XYZ file of C-alpha atoms in Angstrom:
544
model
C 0.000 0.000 0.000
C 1.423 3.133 -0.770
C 2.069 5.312 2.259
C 1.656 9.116 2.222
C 3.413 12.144 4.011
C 0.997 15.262 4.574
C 2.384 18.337 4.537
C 4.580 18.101 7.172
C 6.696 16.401 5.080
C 6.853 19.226 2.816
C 4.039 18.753 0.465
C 2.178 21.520 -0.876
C -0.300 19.393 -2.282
C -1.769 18.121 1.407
C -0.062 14.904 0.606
C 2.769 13.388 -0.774
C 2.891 10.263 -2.580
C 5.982 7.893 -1.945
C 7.825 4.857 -3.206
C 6.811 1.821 -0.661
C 10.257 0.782 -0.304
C 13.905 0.762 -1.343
C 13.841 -1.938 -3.812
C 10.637 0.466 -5.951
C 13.093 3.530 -5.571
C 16.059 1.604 -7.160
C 14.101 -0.223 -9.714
C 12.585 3.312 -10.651
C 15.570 5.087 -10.624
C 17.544 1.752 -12.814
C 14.528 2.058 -14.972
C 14.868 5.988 -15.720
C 18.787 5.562 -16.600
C 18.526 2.429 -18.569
C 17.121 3.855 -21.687
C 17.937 3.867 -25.852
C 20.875 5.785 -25.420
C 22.581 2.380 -23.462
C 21.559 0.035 -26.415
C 21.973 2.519 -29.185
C 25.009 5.092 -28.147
C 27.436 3.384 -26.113
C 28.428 0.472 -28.447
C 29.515 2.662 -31.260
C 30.465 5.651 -28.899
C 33.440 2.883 -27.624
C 34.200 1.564 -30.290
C 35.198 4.592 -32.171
C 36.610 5.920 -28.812
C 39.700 3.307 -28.447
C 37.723 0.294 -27.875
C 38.600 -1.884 -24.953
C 40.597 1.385 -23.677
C 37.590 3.066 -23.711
C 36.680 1.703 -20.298
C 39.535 3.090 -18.587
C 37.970 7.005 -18.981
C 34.530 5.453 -18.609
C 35.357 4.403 -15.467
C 37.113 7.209 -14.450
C 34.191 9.450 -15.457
C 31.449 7.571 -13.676
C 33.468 7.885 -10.119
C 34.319 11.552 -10.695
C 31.414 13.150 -12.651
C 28.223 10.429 -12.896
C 27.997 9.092 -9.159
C 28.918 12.646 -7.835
C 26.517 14.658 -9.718
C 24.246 11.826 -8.866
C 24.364 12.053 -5.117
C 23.722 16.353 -5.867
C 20.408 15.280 -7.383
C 19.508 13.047 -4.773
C 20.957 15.335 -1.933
C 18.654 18.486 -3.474
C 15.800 16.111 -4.076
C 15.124 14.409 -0.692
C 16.688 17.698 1.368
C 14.310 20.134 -0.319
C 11.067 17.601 -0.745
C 10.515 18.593 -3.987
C 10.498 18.217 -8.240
C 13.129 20.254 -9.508
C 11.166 23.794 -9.610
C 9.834 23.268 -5.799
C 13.369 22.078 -4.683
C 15.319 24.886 -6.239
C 12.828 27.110 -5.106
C 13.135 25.953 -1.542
C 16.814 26.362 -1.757
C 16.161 30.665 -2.985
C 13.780 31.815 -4.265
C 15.531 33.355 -7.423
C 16.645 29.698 -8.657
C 12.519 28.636 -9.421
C 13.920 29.354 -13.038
C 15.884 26.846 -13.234
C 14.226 24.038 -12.160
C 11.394 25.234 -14.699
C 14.314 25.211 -17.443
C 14.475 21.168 -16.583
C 10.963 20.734 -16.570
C 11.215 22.368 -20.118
C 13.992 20.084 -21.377
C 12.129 17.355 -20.368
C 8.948 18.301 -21.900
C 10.802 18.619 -25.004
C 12.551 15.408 -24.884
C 9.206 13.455 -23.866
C 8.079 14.836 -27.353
C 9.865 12.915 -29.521
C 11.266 10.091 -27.186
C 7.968 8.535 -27.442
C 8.207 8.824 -31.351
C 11.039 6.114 -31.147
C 9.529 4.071 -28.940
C 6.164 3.950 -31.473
C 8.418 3.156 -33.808
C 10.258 0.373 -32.098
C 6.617 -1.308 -31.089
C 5.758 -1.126 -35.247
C 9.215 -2.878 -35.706
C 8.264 -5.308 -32.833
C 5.153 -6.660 -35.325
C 7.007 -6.234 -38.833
C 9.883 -8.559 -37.155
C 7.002 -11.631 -37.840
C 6.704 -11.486 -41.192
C 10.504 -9.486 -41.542
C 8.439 -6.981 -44.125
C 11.791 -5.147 -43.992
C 14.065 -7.566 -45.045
C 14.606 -6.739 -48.406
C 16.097 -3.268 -48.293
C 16.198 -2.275 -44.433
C 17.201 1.209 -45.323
C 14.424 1.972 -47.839
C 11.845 0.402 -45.621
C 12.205 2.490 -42.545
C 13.307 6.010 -44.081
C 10.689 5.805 -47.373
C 8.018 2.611 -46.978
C 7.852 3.082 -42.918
C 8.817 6.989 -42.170
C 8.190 8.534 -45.753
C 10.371 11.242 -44.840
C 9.890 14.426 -47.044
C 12.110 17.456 -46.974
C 13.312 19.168 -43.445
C 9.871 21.950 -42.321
C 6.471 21.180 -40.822
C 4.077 19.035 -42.757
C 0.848 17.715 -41.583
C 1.203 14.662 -43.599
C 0.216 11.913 -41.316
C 1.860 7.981 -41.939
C -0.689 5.486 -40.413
C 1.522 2.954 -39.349
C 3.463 5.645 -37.146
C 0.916 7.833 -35.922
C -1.219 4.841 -34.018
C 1.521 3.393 -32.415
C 2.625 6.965 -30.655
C -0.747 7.281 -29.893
C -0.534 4.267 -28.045
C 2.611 4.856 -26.582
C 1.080 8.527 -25.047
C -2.109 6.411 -24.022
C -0.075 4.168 -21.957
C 2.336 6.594 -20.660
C -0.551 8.735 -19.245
C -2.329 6.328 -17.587
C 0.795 4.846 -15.722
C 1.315 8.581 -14.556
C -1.889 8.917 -13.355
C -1.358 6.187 -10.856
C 0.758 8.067 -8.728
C 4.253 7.024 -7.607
C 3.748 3.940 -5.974
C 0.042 2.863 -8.013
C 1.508 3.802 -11.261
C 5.480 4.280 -11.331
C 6.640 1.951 -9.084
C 4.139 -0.607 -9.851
C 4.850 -0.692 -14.200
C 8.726 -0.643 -13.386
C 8.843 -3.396 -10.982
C 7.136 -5.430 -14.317
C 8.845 -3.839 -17.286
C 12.611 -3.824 -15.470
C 12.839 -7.290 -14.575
C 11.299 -8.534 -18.149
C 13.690 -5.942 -19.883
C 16.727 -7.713 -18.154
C 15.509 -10.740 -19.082
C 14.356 -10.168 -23.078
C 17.566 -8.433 -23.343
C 19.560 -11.249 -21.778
C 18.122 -13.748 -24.041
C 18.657 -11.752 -26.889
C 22.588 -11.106 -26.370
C 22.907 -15.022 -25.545
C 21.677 -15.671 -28.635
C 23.997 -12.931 -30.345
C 27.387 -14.662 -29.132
C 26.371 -17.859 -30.607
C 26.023 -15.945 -34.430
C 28.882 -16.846 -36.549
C 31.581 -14.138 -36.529
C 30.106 -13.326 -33.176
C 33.855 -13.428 -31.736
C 34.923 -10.974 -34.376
C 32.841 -8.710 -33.099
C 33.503 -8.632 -29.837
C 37.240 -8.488 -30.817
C 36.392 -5.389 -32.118
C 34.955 -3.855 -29.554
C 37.251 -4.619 -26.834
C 40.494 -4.656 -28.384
C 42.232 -1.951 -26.708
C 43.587 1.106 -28.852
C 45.727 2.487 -25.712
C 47.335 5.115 -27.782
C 42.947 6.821 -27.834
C 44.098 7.523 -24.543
C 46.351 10.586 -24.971
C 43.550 12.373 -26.991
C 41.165 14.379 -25.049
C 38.462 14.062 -27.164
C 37.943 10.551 -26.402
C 37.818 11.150 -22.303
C 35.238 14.478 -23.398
C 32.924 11.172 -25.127
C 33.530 9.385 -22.167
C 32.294 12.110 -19.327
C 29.395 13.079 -22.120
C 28.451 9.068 -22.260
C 27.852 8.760 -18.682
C 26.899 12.214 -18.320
C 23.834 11.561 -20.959
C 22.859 7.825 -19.480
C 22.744 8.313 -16.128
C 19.479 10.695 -16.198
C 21.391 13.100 -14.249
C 21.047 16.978 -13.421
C 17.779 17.885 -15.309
C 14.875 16.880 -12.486
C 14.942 13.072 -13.189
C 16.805 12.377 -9.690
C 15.442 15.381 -8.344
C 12.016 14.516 -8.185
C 12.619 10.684 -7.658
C 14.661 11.480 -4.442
C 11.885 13.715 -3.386
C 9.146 10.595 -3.421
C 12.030 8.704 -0.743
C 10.938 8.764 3.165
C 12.716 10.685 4.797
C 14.924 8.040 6.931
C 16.239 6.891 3.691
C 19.624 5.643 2.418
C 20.331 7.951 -0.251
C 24.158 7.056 -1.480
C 23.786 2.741 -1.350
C 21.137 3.188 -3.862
C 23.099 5.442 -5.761
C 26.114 3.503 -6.571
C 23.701 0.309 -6.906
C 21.831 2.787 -9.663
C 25.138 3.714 -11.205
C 26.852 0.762 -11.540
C 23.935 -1.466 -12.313
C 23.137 0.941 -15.325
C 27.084 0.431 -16.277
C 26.804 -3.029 -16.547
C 23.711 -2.978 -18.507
C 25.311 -0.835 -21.335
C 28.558 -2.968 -21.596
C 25.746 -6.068 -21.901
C 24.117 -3.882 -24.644
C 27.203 -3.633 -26.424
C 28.461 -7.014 -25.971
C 24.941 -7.824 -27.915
C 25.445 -5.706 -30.424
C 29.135 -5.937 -31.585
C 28.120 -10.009 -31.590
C 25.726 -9.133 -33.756
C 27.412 -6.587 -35.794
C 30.003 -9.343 -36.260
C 27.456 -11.384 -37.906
C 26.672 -9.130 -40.743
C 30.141 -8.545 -41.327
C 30.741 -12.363 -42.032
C 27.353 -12.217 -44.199
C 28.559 -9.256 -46.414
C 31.968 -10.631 -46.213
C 34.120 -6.908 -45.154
C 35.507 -5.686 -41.563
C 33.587 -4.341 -39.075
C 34.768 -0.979 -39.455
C 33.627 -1.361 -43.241
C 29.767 -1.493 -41.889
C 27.720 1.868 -41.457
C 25.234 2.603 -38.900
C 26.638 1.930 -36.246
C 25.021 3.611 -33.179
C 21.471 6.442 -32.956
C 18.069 5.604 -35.100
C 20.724 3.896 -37.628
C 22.184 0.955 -35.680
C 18.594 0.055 -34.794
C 16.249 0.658 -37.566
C 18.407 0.038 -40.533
C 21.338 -2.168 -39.124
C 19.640 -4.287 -36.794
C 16.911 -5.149 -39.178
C 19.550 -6.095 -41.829
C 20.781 -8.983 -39.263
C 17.651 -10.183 -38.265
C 16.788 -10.809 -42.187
C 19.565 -12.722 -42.441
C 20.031 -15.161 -39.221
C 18.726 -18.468 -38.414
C 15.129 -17.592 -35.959
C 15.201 -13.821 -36.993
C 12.020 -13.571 -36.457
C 12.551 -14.058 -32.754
C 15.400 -12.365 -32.585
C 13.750 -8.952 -33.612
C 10.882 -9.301 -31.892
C 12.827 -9.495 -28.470
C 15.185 -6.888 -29.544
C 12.186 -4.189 -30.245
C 10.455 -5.636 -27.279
C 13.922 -4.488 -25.463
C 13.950 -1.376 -26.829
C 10.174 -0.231 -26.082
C 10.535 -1.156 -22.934
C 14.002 0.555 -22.087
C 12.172 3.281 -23.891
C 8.902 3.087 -21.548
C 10.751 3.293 -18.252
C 12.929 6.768 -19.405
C 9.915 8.343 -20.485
C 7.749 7.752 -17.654
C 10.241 9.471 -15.712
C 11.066 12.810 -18.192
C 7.181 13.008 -17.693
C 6.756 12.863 -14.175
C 9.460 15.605 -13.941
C 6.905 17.985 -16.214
C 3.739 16.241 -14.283
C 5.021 16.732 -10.849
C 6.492 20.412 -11.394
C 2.907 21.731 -12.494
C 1.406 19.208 -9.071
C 3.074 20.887 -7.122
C 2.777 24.838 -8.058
C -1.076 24.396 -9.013
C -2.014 22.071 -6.539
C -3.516 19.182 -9.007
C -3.314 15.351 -7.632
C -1.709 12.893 -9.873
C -4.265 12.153 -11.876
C -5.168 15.850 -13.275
C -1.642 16.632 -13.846
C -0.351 13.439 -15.912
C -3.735 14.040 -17.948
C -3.687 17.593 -18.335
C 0.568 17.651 -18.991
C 0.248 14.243 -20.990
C -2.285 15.595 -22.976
C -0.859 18.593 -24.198
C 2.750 16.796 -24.329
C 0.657 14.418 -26.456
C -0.671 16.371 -29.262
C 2.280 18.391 -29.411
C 4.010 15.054 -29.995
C 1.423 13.866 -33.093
C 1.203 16.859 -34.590
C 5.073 17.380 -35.042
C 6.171 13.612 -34.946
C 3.434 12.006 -36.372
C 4.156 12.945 -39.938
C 6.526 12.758 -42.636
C 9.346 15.347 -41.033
C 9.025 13.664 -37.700
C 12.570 12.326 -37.988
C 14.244 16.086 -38.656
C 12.542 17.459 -35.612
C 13.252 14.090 -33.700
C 17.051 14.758 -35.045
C 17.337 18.314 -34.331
C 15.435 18.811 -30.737
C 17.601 16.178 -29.451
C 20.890 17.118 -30.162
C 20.269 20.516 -28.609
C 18.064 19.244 -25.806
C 21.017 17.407 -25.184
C 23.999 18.870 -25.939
C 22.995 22.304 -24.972
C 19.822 22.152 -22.658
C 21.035 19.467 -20.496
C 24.619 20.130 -20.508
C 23.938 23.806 -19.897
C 21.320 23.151 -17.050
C 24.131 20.975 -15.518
C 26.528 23.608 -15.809
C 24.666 26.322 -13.882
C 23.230 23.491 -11.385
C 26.911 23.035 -9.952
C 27.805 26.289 -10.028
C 25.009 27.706 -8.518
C 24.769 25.064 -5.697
C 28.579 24.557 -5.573
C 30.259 28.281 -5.708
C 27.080 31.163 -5.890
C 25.276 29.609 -2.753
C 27.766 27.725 -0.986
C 25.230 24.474 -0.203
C 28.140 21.843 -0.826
C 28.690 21.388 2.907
C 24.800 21.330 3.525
C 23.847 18.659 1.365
C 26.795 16.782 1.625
C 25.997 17.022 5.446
C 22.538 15.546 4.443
C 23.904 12.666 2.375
C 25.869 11.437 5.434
C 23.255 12.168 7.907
C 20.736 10.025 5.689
C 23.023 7.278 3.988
C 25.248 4.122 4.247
C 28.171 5.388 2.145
C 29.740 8.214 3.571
C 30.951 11.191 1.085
C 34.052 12.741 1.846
C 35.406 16.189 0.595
C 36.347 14.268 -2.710
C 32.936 15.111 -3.736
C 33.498 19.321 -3.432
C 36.266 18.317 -6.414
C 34.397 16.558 -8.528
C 30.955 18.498 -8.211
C 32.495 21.824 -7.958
C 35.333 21.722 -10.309
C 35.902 18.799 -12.445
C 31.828 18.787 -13.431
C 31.724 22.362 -14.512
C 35.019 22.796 -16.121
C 34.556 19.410 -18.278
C 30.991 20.198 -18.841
C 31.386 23.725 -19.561
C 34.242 22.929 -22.304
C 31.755 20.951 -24.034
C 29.238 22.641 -23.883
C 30.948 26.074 -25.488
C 32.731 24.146 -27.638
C 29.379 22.238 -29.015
C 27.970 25.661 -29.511
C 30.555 26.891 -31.664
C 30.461 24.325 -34.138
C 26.527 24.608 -34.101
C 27.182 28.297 -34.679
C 29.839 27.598 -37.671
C 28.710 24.366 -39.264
C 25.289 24.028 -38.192
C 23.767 20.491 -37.956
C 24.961 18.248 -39.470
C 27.966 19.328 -39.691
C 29.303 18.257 -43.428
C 27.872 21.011 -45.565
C 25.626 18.675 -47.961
C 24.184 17.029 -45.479
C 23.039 20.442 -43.218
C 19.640 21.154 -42.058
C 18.217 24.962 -43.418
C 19.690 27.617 -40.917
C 15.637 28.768 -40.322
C 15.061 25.006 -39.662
C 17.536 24.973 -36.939
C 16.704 28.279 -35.399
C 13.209 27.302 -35.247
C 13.956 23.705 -33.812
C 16.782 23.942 -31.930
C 17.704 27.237 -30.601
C 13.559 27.512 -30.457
C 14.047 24.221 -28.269
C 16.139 26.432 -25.823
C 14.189 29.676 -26.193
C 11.135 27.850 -25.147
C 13.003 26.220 -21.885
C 14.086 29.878 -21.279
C 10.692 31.752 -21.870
C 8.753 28.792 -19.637
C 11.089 29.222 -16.830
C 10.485 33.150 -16.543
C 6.735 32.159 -16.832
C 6.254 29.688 -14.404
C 8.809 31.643 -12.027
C 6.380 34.398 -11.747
C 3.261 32.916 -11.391
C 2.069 32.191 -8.060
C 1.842 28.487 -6.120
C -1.192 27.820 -4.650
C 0.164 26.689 -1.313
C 3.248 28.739 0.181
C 6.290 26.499 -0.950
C 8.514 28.282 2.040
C 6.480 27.552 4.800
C 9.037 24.523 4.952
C 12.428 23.608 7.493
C 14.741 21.119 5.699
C 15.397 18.035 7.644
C 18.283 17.337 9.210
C 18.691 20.775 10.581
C 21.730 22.296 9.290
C 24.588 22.810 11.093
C 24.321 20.073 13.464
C 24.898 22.519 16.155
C 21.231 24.245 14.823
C 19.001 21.409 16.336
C 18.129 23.017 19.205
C 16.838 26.080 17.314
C 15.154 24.540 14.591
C 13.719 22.333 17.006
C 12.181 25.649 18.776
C 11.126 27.308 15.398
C 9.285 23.980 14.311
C 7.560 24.409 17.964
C 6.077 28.052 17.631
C 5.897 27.694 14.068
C 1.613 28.380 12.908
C -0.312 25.737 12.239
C 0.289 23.938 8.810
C 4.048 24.865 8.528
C 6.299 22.412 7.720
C 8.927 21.354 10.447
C 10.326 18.680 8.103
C 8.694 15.578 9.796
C 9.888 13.544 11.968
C 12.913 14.182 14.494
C 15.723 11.464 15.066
């Protein structure tokens, strides 16, 4: 049964839903990371990225930038009791705006995340009667997509409208369950069978002829990809973009966590267990990739498509045509990928649903319908036709690259250096958790995140600025197409935050004391504010 907080647990709704245990939070939070960027990015990401030597700034990148800046989203999260607007918010009142930028990123990303997911469950049926086989390439981009030129067209294709309206259909109604009725409860099913389709699958893979090929060519080491620092930038921007960190994801899931929680345990089981599900994904698909290889008889680095919407809606279905039970084969590896897909956007959502829950005062069930709704038709009417794959294309590179990079960028900072809350929610981490931080973290969250982050993110704007997107100059989108897309992606997340920011909540958010009191020293006199404080204010539950 799902147990509830009123609002002396710093609600503002008169209640606050929460996960019913440990095990939901982690299987949420594992369910959030674990999304299409682990099957589809970091295969080809490491392989062109030194291979086997790729793991060595990997690694180095999850302990100093992923788990860090992973523990500062749960730290704000569960301190502050709120989604990312409430939490920043509660931390001054000035930084509202930028927890309303991440609820804008993720409303964009929602958008056309669910588009690949629709198309994954279409691919899931065609891999029956492998209607692609033939010509993979001209299936999906003309017969299946029927792309036109880059612009707006309201062109609907059939066979990918219905399945995004599906995917919205579904998406709402698990939102409108509430944490623990909806979230918790479709992630406890859809994780473990994801594991377990995707298992299968890659067992399968390393028995394909020229499986070992494959594999050799992932993992062989290249030590001399080392010395360039372009390869350790992919490596901090790999785990930086599949750990769901720094724009409201952890926020908000933090919030939903009692608060006598372990905070940092569940962390590094998070991290590390979303880790080892991308080398799995790309232990499945370099044995695979190995496969076609020996089919069309030329090296692996002779094959193209190789990671993104390529790898697994041209690529993938050129395999399956060709190996012994392809027909199973697909249909567990779309399976995988609509269900990977299902658990990341449940969570982007319930950033959007819970930031407009919490400054209106709507229950669950009004905001995932009214947010999901809009968020819906927004979705058809720009992915749902024949230039759904250029908007898809453009919004995510600079949802990513700039949106979330950038929001990550002023989240350190701010927290880190402006308002000098390092000590404070470190403090919390330790008062709440297992795993004890240690001043290490200052480094990594204070310095080493922004600097790294803040190289690539200037130096991705540049080459937006000077190339545009793509880069090579036949292949570019129009510059009005891009300004309108992209850097209109951006303008919206900046306009919505100075909206939102100035409209008022319906229940006081500061009528609220952050739990543990901070310092340590301060018990005593938090303990006496909490009891002359006027009825309904917040004294941050209950005392150790």
């Amino acid at each position: 049964m799902a147990r509830t907080r009123t609002s002396t647990d710093g609600g503002v709704t008169g209640q606050r839903d929460q996960w019913t245990g440990q095990t939901a939070f982690i299987l949420a939070a594992v369910g959030s990371a674990i999304g299409l960027g682990n099957i589809w990015r970091f295969p080809g990401v490491a392989y062109d990225n030194g291979g086997g030597a790729f793991m060595v700034p990997y690694l180095v990148a999850l302990l100093t930038a992923g788990i860090p800046i992973l523990f500062l989203d749960y730290a704000l999260g569960h301190r502050y009791r709120g989604s990312s607007p409430l939490a920043f918010r509660r931390v001054v009142r000035w930084a509202e705006g930028l927890g309303w930028f991440q609820v804008g990123i993720c409303f964009v990303i929602a958008i056309y995340y669910t588009a690949v997911i629709g198309w994954a469950a279409s691919f899931f049926f065609f891999s029956f009667d492998l209607r692609y086989a033939d010509d993979p390439q001209g299936f999906f981009f003309q017969d299946y997509l029927q792309m036109g030129d880059p612009g707006f067209s309201l062109h609907f294709v059939p066979w990918v409208l219905i399945p995004l309206v599906v995917v919205w259909l579904v998406t709402i109604a698990i939102l409108a369950g509430g944490v623990a009725k909806g979230i918790e409860r479709a992630n406890v099913v859809f994780i473990p069978v994801l594991v377990v389709t995707f298992a299968v699958m890659v067992v399968r893979a390393l028995f394909l002829d020229g499986a070992a090929d494959g594999l050799n060519a992932l993992f062989t080491p290249d030590w001399g990809a080392l010395g360039d620092a372009n390869v350790w930038i992919q490596a901090y921007g790999q785990i930086f973009f599949s750990l769901s960190i720094a724009f409201g994801i952890m926020i908000t899931y933090a919030s939903f966590r009692p608060r006598r929680s372990n905070l940092t345990g569940p962390g590094l089981v998070v991290a590390f267990a979303n880790s080892s599900f991308e080398i799995l994904a790309g232990i499945g698909v370099f044995a695979t990739l190995g496969f076609l290889a020996v089919q069309e008889g030329v090296p692996i680095s002779d094959l193209e498509g190789l990671s993104g919407v390529g790898l697994s809606f041209v690529t993938f279905p050129a395999v399956i045509a060709q190996m012994p039970g392809g027909q199973l084969f697909g249909a567990l590896f779309f399976a995988a990928l609509v269900l990977a897909g299902l658990t990341s956007l449940v969570s982007i959502l319930q950033v959007v649903s819970s930031g407009f829950q919490e400054k209106f005062g709507w229950n669950a069930r009004r905001s995932a319908v009214g947010v999901g709704s809009v968020s819906a038709i927004v979705s058809i009417l720009l992915l749902g036709t024949t230039t759904g794959l250029y908007f898809l294309d453009t919004a995510d590179n600079w949802a990513n690259n700039i949106g979330i990079v950038g929001s990550a960028v002023l989240m350190t900072i701010l927290l880190l250096w402006v308002l000098r809350k390092g000590p404070e929610l470190r403090y919390h981490l330790n008062a709440v958790s297992t795993f004890r931080v240690g001043r290490w973290w200052y480094v990594c969250v204070g310095v080493l995140a922004p600097l790294l982050l803040g190289y690539m993110l200037v130096s991705r704007i540049v080459d937006l600025v000077q190339h545009g997107y793509p880069a090579a100059p036949d292949e570019s989108y129009p510059t009005w197409y891009l300004l309108t897309v992209g850097w209109g992606a951006i303008a919206f997340c900046i306009v919505l935050a100075v909206v939102m920011s100035s409209m008022r909540w319906r229940t006081d958010p500061d009528r609220f004391v952050a739990w543990p009191p901070y310092p340590p020293e301060g018990r005593q006199v938090a303990a006496a504010s909490a009891a002359t404080a006027p009825s309904g204010t917040s004294t941050g539950g209950n005392r150790p």
